[in-house]
mmCIF file of C-alpha atoms in Angstrom:
data_model
loop_
_atom_site.group_PDB
_atom_site.id
_atom_site.type_symbol
_atom_site.label_atom_id
_atom_site.label_comp_id
_atom_site.label_asym_id
_atom_site.label_seq_id
_atom_site.Cartn_x
_atom_site.Cartn_y
_atom_site.Cartn_z
ATOM 1 C CA MET A 134 16.796 -12.197 8.986
ATOM 2 C CA PHE A 135 20.056 -10.246 8.903
ATOM 3 C CA ARG A 136 23.334 -12.064 9.644
ATOM 4 C CA ALA A 137 26.178 -10.836 7.453
ATOM 5 C CA LEU A 138 28.829 -13.222 8.761
ATOM 6 C CA ASN A 139 30.722 -16.263 7.505
ATOM 7 C CA LEU A 140 30.061 -20.009 7.497
ATOM 8 C CA GLY A 141 30.742 -20.916 11.130
ATOM 9 C CA ASP A 142 28.706 -17.936 12.289
ATOM 10 C CA PHE A 143 25.823 -19.024 10.074
ATOM 11 C CA LEU A 144 25.893 -22.584 11.425
ATOM 12 C CA CYS A 145 25.584 -21.185 14.947
ATOM 13 C CA VAL A 146 22.258 -19.564 14.064
ATOM 14 C CA VAL A 147 20.772 -22.684 12.437
ATOM 15 C CA PRO A 148 19.194 -23.829 15.743
ATOM 16 C CA ALA A 149 17.308 -20.517 15.887
ATOM 17 C CA LEU A 150 16.216 -20.924 12.265
ATOM 18 C CA ARG A 151 14.987 -24.422 13.090
ATOM 19 C CA MET A 152 13.008 -23.100 16.060
ATOM 20 C CA LEU A 153 11.537 -20.306 13.939
ATOM 21 C CA ARG A 154 10.498 -22.670 11.149
ATOM 22 C CA ARG A 155 8.821 -25.061 13.558
ATOM 23 C CA ALA A 156 6.830 -22.197 15.028
ATOM 24 C CA ALA A 157 5.950 -20.633 11.652
ATOM 25 C CA PRO A 158 5.974 -23.383 8.987
ATOM 26 C CA ALA A 159 4.199 -21.204 6.392
ATOM 27 C CA ALA A 160 6.429 -18.133 6.806
ATOM 28 C CA ARG A 161 8.710 -17.010 4.003
ATOM 29 C CA ILE A 162 12.151 -16.587 5.538
ATOM 30 C CA THR A 163 14.755 -14.480 3.756
ATOM 31 C CA LEU A 164 18.375 -14.506 4.896
ATOM 32 C CA ILE A 165 20.374 -11.359 4.222
ATOM 33 C CA GLY A 166 24.019 -12.327 4.500
ATOM 34 C CA LEU A 167 27.403 -12.705 2.866
ATOM 35 C CA GLU A 168 28.227 -14.508 -0.361
ATOM 36 C CA SER A 169 30.448 -16.902 1.581
ATOM 37 C CA VAL A 170 27.406 -18.784 2.944
ATOM 38 C CA ARG A 171 25.498 -19.078 -0.339
ATOM 39 C CA ALA A 172 26.991 -22.425 -1.359
ATOM 40 C CA CYS A 173 25.788 -24.193 1.781
ATOM 41 C CA LEU A 174 22.258 -22.741 1.833
ATOM 42 C CA PRO A 175 20.642 -25.421 -0.386
ATOM 43 C CA ARG A 176 21.306 -27.789 2.520
ATOM 44 C CA PHE A 177 19.065 -25.609 4.662
ATOM 45 C CA SER A 178 16.261 -24.892 2.186
ATOM 46 C CA HIS A 179 13.793 -26.288 4.731
ATOM 47 C CA TYR A 180 14.648 -23.290 6.923
ATOM 48 C CA VAL A 181 15.618 -20.527 4.471
ATOM 49 C CA ASP A 182 13.424 -19.732 1.458
ATOM 50 C CA GLU A 183 15.541 -16.998 -0.085
ATOM 51 C CA PHE A 184 19.035 -15.553 0.158
ATOM 52 C CA VAL A 185 19.934 -11.911 -0.518
ATOM 53 C CA GLU A 186 23.566 -10.871 -0.563
ATOM 54 C CA PHE A 187 24.445 -7.915 1.641
ATOM 55 C CA PRO A 188 26.811 -5.477 -0.152
ATOM 56 C CA GLY A 189 28.713 -4.813 3.062
ATOM 57 C CA ASP A 190 29.168 -1.849 5.357
ATOM 58 C CA PRO A 191 32.274 0.140 6.299
ATOM 59 C CA SER A 192 31.805 -0.815 9.966
ATOM 60 C CA PHE A 193 31.875 -4.566 9.214
ATOM 61 C CA PRO A 194 35.305 -6.192 8.724
ATOM 62 C CA GLU A 195 34.058 -9.403 7.104
ATOM 63 C CA LYS A 196 34.122 -8.066 3.543
ATOM 64 C CA ARG A 197 35.072 -4.961 1.619
ATOM 65 C CA PRO A 198 31.815 -3.025 1.153
ATOM 66 C CA ARG A 199 30.411 -2.150 -2.251
ATOM 67 C CA LEU A 200 29.250 1.290 -1.217
ATOM 68 C CA GLN A 201 27.732 2.122 -4.594
ATOM 69 C CA ALA A 202 25.377 -0.865 -4.219
ATOM 70 C CA LEU A 203 23.983 0.085 -0.813
ATOM 71 C CA PRO A 204 21.273 2.589 -1.887
ATOM 72 C CA GLY A 205 19.850 0.133 -4.407
ATOM 73 C CA PHE A 206 20.039 -2.694 -1.875
ATOM 74 C CA TYR A 207 18.033 -0.791 0.741
ATOM 75 C CA ALA A 208 15.482 0.335 -1.851
ATOM 76 C CA ALA A 209 15.025 -3.271 -3.009
ATOM 77 C CA MET A 210 14.619 -4.509 0.574
ATOM 78 C CA ARG A 211 12.010 -1.858 1.378
ATOM 79 C CA SER A 212 10.094 -2.847 -1.748
ATOM 80 C CA ARG A 213 9.806 -6.403 -0.385
ATOM 81 C CA ARG A 214 7.595 -5.118 2.446
ATOM 82 C CA PHE A 215 8.901 -7.556 5.022
ATOM 83 C CA ASP A 216 6.549 -8.081 7.955
ATOM 84 C CA LEU A 217 9.388 -8.511 10.424
ATOM 85 C CA ALA A 218 13.146 -8.024 10.297
ATOM 86 C CA LEU A 219 15.286 -9.999 12.743
ATOM 87 C CA GLN A 220 18.704 -8.684 13.703
ATOM 88 C CA MET A 221 20.827 -11.755 14.371
ATOM 89 C CA HIS A 222 24.173 -10.066 13.928
ATOM 90 C CA GLY A 223 25.641 -9.320 17.328
ATOM 91 C CA SER A 224 24.809 -6.807 20.017
ATOM 92 C CA GLY A 225 23.338 -4.255 17.634
ATOM 93 C CA VAL A 226 25.990 -1.576 18.038
ATOM 94 C CA ARG A 227 26.577 -1.581 14.276
ATOM 95 C CA SER A 228 23.822 -3.796 12.911
ATOM 96 C CA ASN A 229 20.622 -2.270 14.320
ATOM 97 C CA ALA A 230 20.788 0.770 12.045
ATOM 98 C CA ILE A 231 21.132 -1.533 9.037
ATOM 99 C CA VAL A 232 18.145 -3.660 10.035
ATOM 100 C CA GLN A 233 15.974 -0.600 10.605
ATOM 101 C CA LYS A 234 16.723 0.581 7.056
ATOM 102 C CA LEU A 235 15.125 -2.594 5.662
ATOM 103 C CA GLY A 236 11.719 -0.931 6.129
ATOM 104 C CA ALA A 237 9.869 -3.668 8.042
ATOM 105 C CA PRO A 238 7.111 -2.336 10.350
ATOM 106 C CA HIS A 239 8.629 -4.383 13.176
ATOM 107 C CA TRP A 240 12.187 -5.382 13.892
ATOM 108 C CA GLY A 241 13.483 -7.616 16.648
ATOM 109 C CA GLY A 242 16.984 -8.092 17.899
ATOM 110 C CA PHE A 243 19.484 -7.163 20.539
ATOM 111 C CA VAL A 244 20.388 -3.783 21.990
ATOM 112 C CA PRO A 245 23.753 -3.217 23.714
ATOM 113 C CA ASP A 246 22.303 -1.038 26.485
ATOM 114 C CA PRO A 247 19.937 -2.909 28.844
ATOM 115 C CA SER A 248 18.024 0.297 29.544
ATOM 116 C CA ALA A 249 17.055 0.466 25.851
ATOM 117 C CA ARG A 250 15.283 -2.891 25.759
ATOM 118 C CA THR A 251 11.676 -3.063 24.579
ATOM 119 C CA PRO A 252 9.242 -5.933 23.905
ATOM 120 C CA TRP A 253 10.941 -6.238 20.480
ATOM 121 C CA GLN A 254 14.548 -5.600 21.509
ATOM 122 C CA MET A 255 16.335 -7.767 24.079
ATOM 123 C CA ALA A 256 19.377 -6.685 26.088
ATOM 124 C CA TRP A 257 22.520 -8.331 24.693
ATOM 125 C CA PRO A 258 23.313 -11.429 26.825
ATOM 126 C CA ASP A 259 27.059 -11.017 26.743
ATOM 127 C CA ALA A 260 27.896 -14.065 28.859
ATOM 128 C CA GLN A 261 25.906 -16.573 26.798
ATOM 129 C CA PRO A 262 27.284 -18.884 24.061
ATOM 130 C CA GLU A 263 26.518 -17.742 20.538
ATOM 131 C CA ILE A 264 23.997 -20.501 19.773
ATOM 132 C CA VAL A 265 22.069 -19.919 22.990
ATOM 133 C CA ARG A 266 21.792 -16.153 22.474
ATOM 134 C CA TYR A 267 19.620 -16.425 19.392
ATOM 135 C CA LEU A 268 17.392 -19.104 20.866
ATOM 136 C CA GLN A 269 16.874 -16.791 23.842
ATOM 137 C CA LEU A 270 16.055 -13.919 21.500
ATOM 138 C CA LEU A 271 13.271 -15.904 19.836
ATOM 139 C CA GLN A 272 11.914 -16.900 23.233
ATOM 140 C CA TYR A 273 12.000 -13.236 24.276
ATOM 141 C CA LEU A 274 9.997 -12.354 21.158
ATOM 142 C CA GLY A 275 7.370 -14.944 22.082
ATOM 143 C CA VAL A 276 8.266 -17.673 19.596
ATOM 144 C CA PRO A 277 6.988 -20.926 21.159
ATOM 145 C CA GLY A 278 9.354 -23.753 22.010
ATOM 146 C CA SER A 279 12.476 -24.114 24.121
ATOM 147 C CA GLY A 280 14.817 -24.495 21.144
ATOM 148 C CA ASP A 281 17.195 -27.375 20.478
ATOM 149 C CA PRO A 282 20.785 -26.015 20.521
ATOM 150 C CA GLY A 283 22.210 -28.862 18.423
ATOM 151 C CA LEU A 284 24.027 -27.912 15.228
ATOM 152 C CA GLU A 285 23.326 -29.674 11.947
ATOM 153 C CA PHE A 286 24.959 -29.993 8.549
ATOM 154 C CA PRO A 287 22.883 -32.165 6.185
ATOM 155 C CA LEU A 288 24.965 -34.433 3.959
ATOM 156 C CA GLU A 289 24.048 -35.686 0.488
ATOM 157 C CA ALA A 290 24.946 -38.866 -1.374
ATOM 158 C CA ALA A 291 27.305 -36.881 -3.603
ATOM 159 C CA ASP A 292 29.228 -35.724 -0.534
ATOM 160 C CA ARG A 293 29.787 -39.318 0.526
ATOM 161 C CA ARG A 294 30.860 -40.376 -2.981
ATOM 162 C CA HIS A 295 33.379 -37.546 -3.265
ATOM 163 C CA ALA A 296 34.721 -38.275 0.215
ATOM 164 C CA ASP A 297 35.040 -41.983 -0.605
ATOM 165 C CA GLU A 298 36.953 -41.178 -3.800
ATOM 166 C CA LEU A 299 39.387 -38.953 -1.904
ATOM 167 C CA ALA A 300 39.849 -41.571 0.805
ATOM 168 C CA ALA A 301 40.529 -44.284 -1.761
ATOM 169 C CA CYS A 302 42.892 -42.082 -3.767
ATOM 170 C CA GLY A 303 44.826 -41.142 -0.622
ATOM 171 C CA ARG A 304 44.763 -44.684 0.787
ATOM 172 C CA MET A 305 43.038 -43.369 3.904
ATOM 173 C CA ASP A 306 41.310 -45.769 6.249
ATOM 174 C CA LEU A 307 39.071 -43.233 7.965
ATOM 175 C CA ARG A 308 39.002 -45.399 11.077
ATOM 176 C CA ARG A 309 42.719 -44.633 11.431
ATOM 177 C CA THR A 310 42.755 -41.059 10.092
ATOM 178 C CA VAL A 311 43.201 -37.767 11.934
ATOM 179 C CA PHE A 312 42.473 -34.550 10.042
ATOM 180 C CA VAL A 313 44.498 -31.401 10.596
ATOM 181 C CA HIS A 314 43.076 -28.058 9.435
ATOM 182 C CA PRO A 315 45.742 -25.347 9.940
ATOM 183 C CA GLY A 316 43.971 -22.413 8.277
ATOM 184 C CA ALA A 317 41.611 -19.694 9.479
ATOM 185 C CA ARG A 318 40.264 -16.562 7.833
ATOM 186 C CA LEU A 319 42.050 -14.248 10.286
ATOM 187 C CA ALA A 320 45.790 -14.616 10.786
ATOM 188 C CA SER A 321 45.252 -13.868 14.486
ATOM 189 C CA ARG A 322 43.221 -17.086 14.753
ATOM 190 C CA ARG A 323 45.959 -19.317 13.300
ATOM 191 C CA TRP A 324 48.099 -21.506 15.516
ATOM 192 C CA PRO A 325 51.615 -21.710 13.984
ATOM 193 C CA ALA A 326 51.856 -24.062 11.016
ATOM 194 C CA ASP A 327 54.989 -25.718 12.380
ATOM 195 C CA HIS A 328 53.065 -26.580 15.573
ATOM 196 C CA PHE A 329 50.375 -28.323 13.518
ATOM 197 C CA ALA A 330 53.110 -30.189 11.650
ATOM 198 C CA ALA A 331 54.817 -31.237 14.894
ATOM 199 C CA VAL A 332 51.554 -32.694 16.234
ATOM 200 C CA GLY A 333 50.932 -34.433 12.920
ATOM 201 C CA ARG A 334 54.392 -36.036 12.979
ATOM 202 C CA ARG A 335 53.866 -37.362 16.491
ATOM 203 C CA LEU A 336 50.497 -38.847 15.579
ATOM 204 C CA ALA A 337 51.925 -40.344 12.380
ATOM 205 C CA GLN A 338 54.646 -42.000 14.451
ATOM 206 C CA ASP A 339 51.867 -43.546 16.532
ATOM 207 C CA GLY A 340 50.412 -45.112 13.385
ATOM 208 C CA TRP A 341 47.758 -42.575 12.383
ATOM 209 C CA ARG A 342 47.151 -41.418 8.801
ATOM 210 C CA ILE A 343 47.035 -37.621 8.637
ATOM 211 C CA GLY A 344 44.831 -35.655 6.231
ATOM 212 C CA VAL A 345 45.651 -31.938 5.941
ATOM 213 C CA THR A 346 42.638 -29.915 4.819
ATOM 214 C CA GLY A 347 41.977 -26.340 3.797
ATOM 215 C CA SER A 348 40.462 -24.116 1.153
ATOM 216 C CA ALA A 349 41.881 -23.567 -2.328
ATOM 217 C CA GLU A 350 43.404 -20.295 -1.101
ATOM 218 C CA GLU A 351 45.160 -22.199 1.688
ATOM 219 C CA ARG A 352 46.941 -24.685 -0.584
ATOM 220 C CA PRO A 353 50.434 -23.277 0.099
ATOM 221 C CA LEU A 354 49.760 -23.687 3.829
ATOM 222 C CA THR A 355 48.347 -27.211 3.606
ATOM 223 C CA ALA A 356 51.158 -28.306 1.271
ATOM 224 C CA ARG A 357 53.781 -27.002 3.681
ATOM 225 C CA VAL A 358 52.210 -28.697 6.700
ATOM 226 C CA ALA A 359 51.718 -32.008 4.878
ATOM 227 C CA ALA A 360 55.284 -32.006 3.574
ATOM 228 C CA SER A 361 56.623 -31.298 7.059
ATOM 229 C CA ILE A 362 54.621 -34.179 8.557
ATOM 230 C CA GLY A 363 55.993 -36.628 6.016
ATOM 231 C CA PRO A 364 54.754 -39.552 3.916
ATOM 232 C CA GLU A 365 51.922 -40.462 6.308
ATOM 233 C CA ALA A 366 50.222 -37.137 5.494
ATOM 234 C CA ILE A 367 48.103 -36.375 2.460
ATOM 235 C CA ASP A 368 47.530 -32.807 1.302
ATOM 236 C CA LEU A 369 43.803 -32.250 0.650
ATOM 237 C CA GLY A 370 43.994 -28.461 0.403
ATOM 238 C CA GLY A 371 41.366 -27.217 -2.043
ATOM 239 C CA ARG A 372 40.276 -30.756 -2.963
ATOM 240 C CA THR A 373 37.389 -31.518 -0.648
ATOM 241 C CA GLY A 374 34.548 -29.062 -1.025
ATOM 242 C CA LEU A 375 32.521 -28.410 2.094
ATOM 243 C CA GLY A 376 30.211 -31.414 1.807
ATOM 244 C CA ALA A 377 33.011 -33.909 1.158
ATOM 245 C CA LEU A 378 35.019 -32.441 4.017
ATOM 246 C CA ALA A 379 32.057 -32.852 6.382
ATOM 247 C CA SER A 380 31.593 -36.443 5.208
ATOM 248 C CA LEU A 381 35.258 -37.222 5.835
ATOM 249 C CA LEU A 382 35.145 -35.667 9.289
ATOM 250 C CA GLN A 383 31.967 -37.516 10.190
ATOM 251 C CA ARG A 384 33.756 -40.855 9.770
ATOM 252 C CA ALA A 385 37.266 -39.924 10.891
ATOM 253 C CA CYS A 386 38.817 -40.309 14.318
ATOM 254 C CA LEU A 387 39.618 -36.695 15.114
ATOM 255 C CA LEU A 388 39.920 -33.150 13.769
ATOM 256 C CA ILE A 389 42.637 -30.778 15.023
ATOM 257 C CA CYS A 390 41.895 -27.203 13.989
ATOM 258 C CA ASN A 391 41.807 -23.539 14.860
ATOM 259 C CA ASP A 392 38.693 -21.914 16.274
ATOM 260 C CA THR A 393 37.141 -21.307 12.867
ATOM 261 C CA GLY A 394 34.282 -22.474 10.659
ATOM 262 C CA VAL A 395 35.454 -26.064 10.317
ATOM 263 C CA SER A 396 35.171 -26.537 14.087
ATOM 264 C CA HIS A 397 31.432 -25.828 13.821
ATOM 265 C CA VAL A 398 31.138 -28.225 10.872
ATOM 266 C CA ALA A 399 32.782 -30.904 13.030
ATOM 267 C CA ALA A 400 30.351 -30.212 15.863
ATOM 268 C CA ALA A 401 27.438 -30.384 13.420
ATOM 269 C CA VAL A 402 28.415 -33.839 12.115
ATOM 270 C CA ARG A 403 29.389 -35.096 15.594
ATOM 271 C CA ALA A 404 33.080 -35.428 14.754
ATOM 272 C CA PRO A 405 35.432 -35.311 17.775
ATOM 273 C CA SER A 406 37.888 -32.436 17.743
ATOM 274 C CA VAL A 407 40.713 -30.579 19.426
ATOM 275 C CA VAL A 408 40.240 -26.846 18.862
ATOM 276 C CA ILE A 409 43.064 -24.361 19.371
ATOM 277 C CA ALA A 410 41.423 -21.052 20.253
ATOM 278 C CA SER A 411 43.791 -18.161 19.522
ATOM 279 C CA GLY A 412 42.281 -14.758 20.216
ATOM 280 C CA SER A 413 38.625 -15.773 20.070
ATOM 281 C CA ASP A 414 36.022 -15.587 22.837
ATOM 282 C CA VAL A 415 36.085 -19.211 23.977
ATOM 283 C CA ALA A 416 32.922 -19.012 26.078
ATOM 284 C CA ARG A 417 31.054 -17.651 23.072
ATOM 285 C CA TRP A 418 32.318 -19.961 20.325
ATOM 286 C CA ALA A 419 33.373 -23.261 21.909
ATOM 287 C CA PRO A 420 31.181 -26.302 21.108
ATOM 288 C CA LEU A 421 28.287 -26.536 23.557
ATOM 289 C CA ASP A 422 28.774 -30.271 24.040
ATOM 290 C CA ALA A 423 32.249 -30.633 25.543
ATOM 291 C CA ARG A 424 32.152 -34.428 25.618
ATOM 292 C CA PRO A 425 33.535 -34.991 22.074
ATOM 293 C CA HIS A 426 35.560 -31.766 21.910
ATOM 294 C CA SER A 427 38.636 -30.379 23.670
ATOM 295 C CA VAL A 428 39.296 -26.639 23.466
ATOM 296 C CA VAL A 429 42.668 -25.217 24.465
ATOM 297 C CA SER A 430 43.409 -21.525 24.967
ATOM 298 C CA VAL A 431 45.621 -19.104 26.895
ATOM 299 C CA ASP A 432 44.045 -16.455 29.071
ATOM 300 C CA MET A 433 45.129 -13.044 27.761
ATOM 301 C CA PRO A 434 43.925 -9.565 28.775
ATOM 302 C CA CYS A 435 43.444 -8.645 25.100
ATOM 303 C CA ARG A 436 40.927 -11.426 24.398
ATOM 304 C CA PRO A 437 38.667 -11.451 22.497
ATOM 305 C CA CYS A 438 40.566 -10.061 19.528
ATOM 306 C CA ASN A 439 39.136 -8.983 16.172
ATOM 307 C CA HIS A 440 42.435 -7.973 14.597
ATOM 308 C CA ASP A 441 43.426 -9.707 11.384
ATOM 309 C CA CYS A 442 47.050 -9.858 12.510
ATOM 310 C CA CYS A 443 47.895 -9.959 16.209
ATOM 311 C CA PRO A 444 49.300 -6.562 17.327
ATOM 312 C CA VAL A 445 51.063 -8.092 20.355
ATOM 313 C CA PRO A 446 54.674 -9.100 19.636
ATOM 314 C CA GLY A 447 55.045 -12.842 19.362
ATOM 315 C CA HIS A 448 51.296 -13.582 19.060
ATOM 316 C CA PRO A 449 51.311 -15.063 22.606
ATOM 317 C CA CYS A 450 47.700 -16.308 22.658
ATOM 318 C CA ALA A 451 48.761 -18.757 19.929
ATOM 319 C CA THR A 452 52.437 -19.421 20.574
ATOM 320 C CA ARG A 453 51.995 -20.106 24.297
ATOM 321 C CA ILE A 454 50.009 -23.210 23.360
ATOM 322 C CA SER A 455 52.637 -25.864 22.771
ATOM 323 C CA ALA A 456 52.602 -28.705 20.281
ATOM 324 C CA GLU A 457 53.104 -31.087 23.211
ATOM 325 C CA GLN A 458 49.921 -29.756 24.846
ATOM 326 C CA VAL A 459 47.836 -30.328 21.739
ATOM 327 C CA PHE A 460 49.400 -33.726 21.089
ATOM 328 C CA ARG A 461 48.471 -34.872 24.595
ATOM 329 C CA LEU A 462 44.915 -33.627 24.136
ATOM 330 C CA ALA A 463 44.705 -35.442 20.803
ATOM 331 C CA GLN A 464 46.013 -38.642 22.385
ATOM 332 C CA ALA A 465 43.451 -38.392 25.169
ATOM 333 C CA ARG A 466 40.648 -37.640 22.747
ATOM 334 C CA LEU A 467 41.575 -40.582 20.513
ATOM 335 C CA GLY A 468 41.563 -42.804 23.564
ATOM 336 C CA LYS A 469 38.136 -41.540 24.669
ATOM 337 C CA GLU A 470 36.710 -42.253 21.245
ATOM 338 C CA GLY A 471 37.890 -45.837 21.531
ATOM 339 C CA ARG A 472 39.474 -45.796 18.083
ATOM 340 C CA THR A 473 43.146 -46.367 18.932
#
């Protein structure tokens, strides 16, 4: 299976992997993807038997390609003699040629032009949510089962221990804690940091403990947001690890975040959230179950956007969402969860 995307994108294809494994329990499933998902794959060893890192391609923005590694990569993949290659990386405009070079006698996936569909290639269902698309692809290919669209993120005892240590160290009662995650891989997906801080201050004034989370690379951002919120905020930037973060979210009251990987982690562990969607395709990436999640966005003619930095002056798809708007959504969500 080819899906050279990042963590949130991988989590969205887990329901299809689950459906495939149930239909073919003895199959050996190899995931060809990006290094960024490797750390979480042991949690999904019941679905994925092997991981192979993709060196990248000039047409893919997710990583800088190692062009010198590509010939050896394709030769190694052809030597595996895969029975079937599945293209689970978008409409196929850029990914179909890559999948065909893997050398499998059959390949299944999407084609962007409906007139080009075959029994192995399905027309790209542009209007469908990301999770649903890949379940529909397997159904199109004749894989039995309707497919459960629920996300999952298995947690381990060590995740809980680490999360408990962080909660104790930060004097966080998770029943009274709201997590704020201001980062995102693309700058165009980031709501302004001062807006996150303004929402955090309002919630802290209402008696909530605020945990500010992010990766090690985002420590300057999380430190700035936590400091701006004040003493009721604890900076957890770079301290959680993915499993501990998921364990914290699972037991917390709310997550406020950008439309990025952590929003899918929250959906997977059934943590309520408010998601600020700047630039992304909301219909494609919003959580399927809207009951525990609120998604806020501004309709813009340039959506969806794949730019790293917004080319429109003022980044209006982000800045037109006010801190007051998000605070009110957070208040309503906290009330719905019955944890106030």
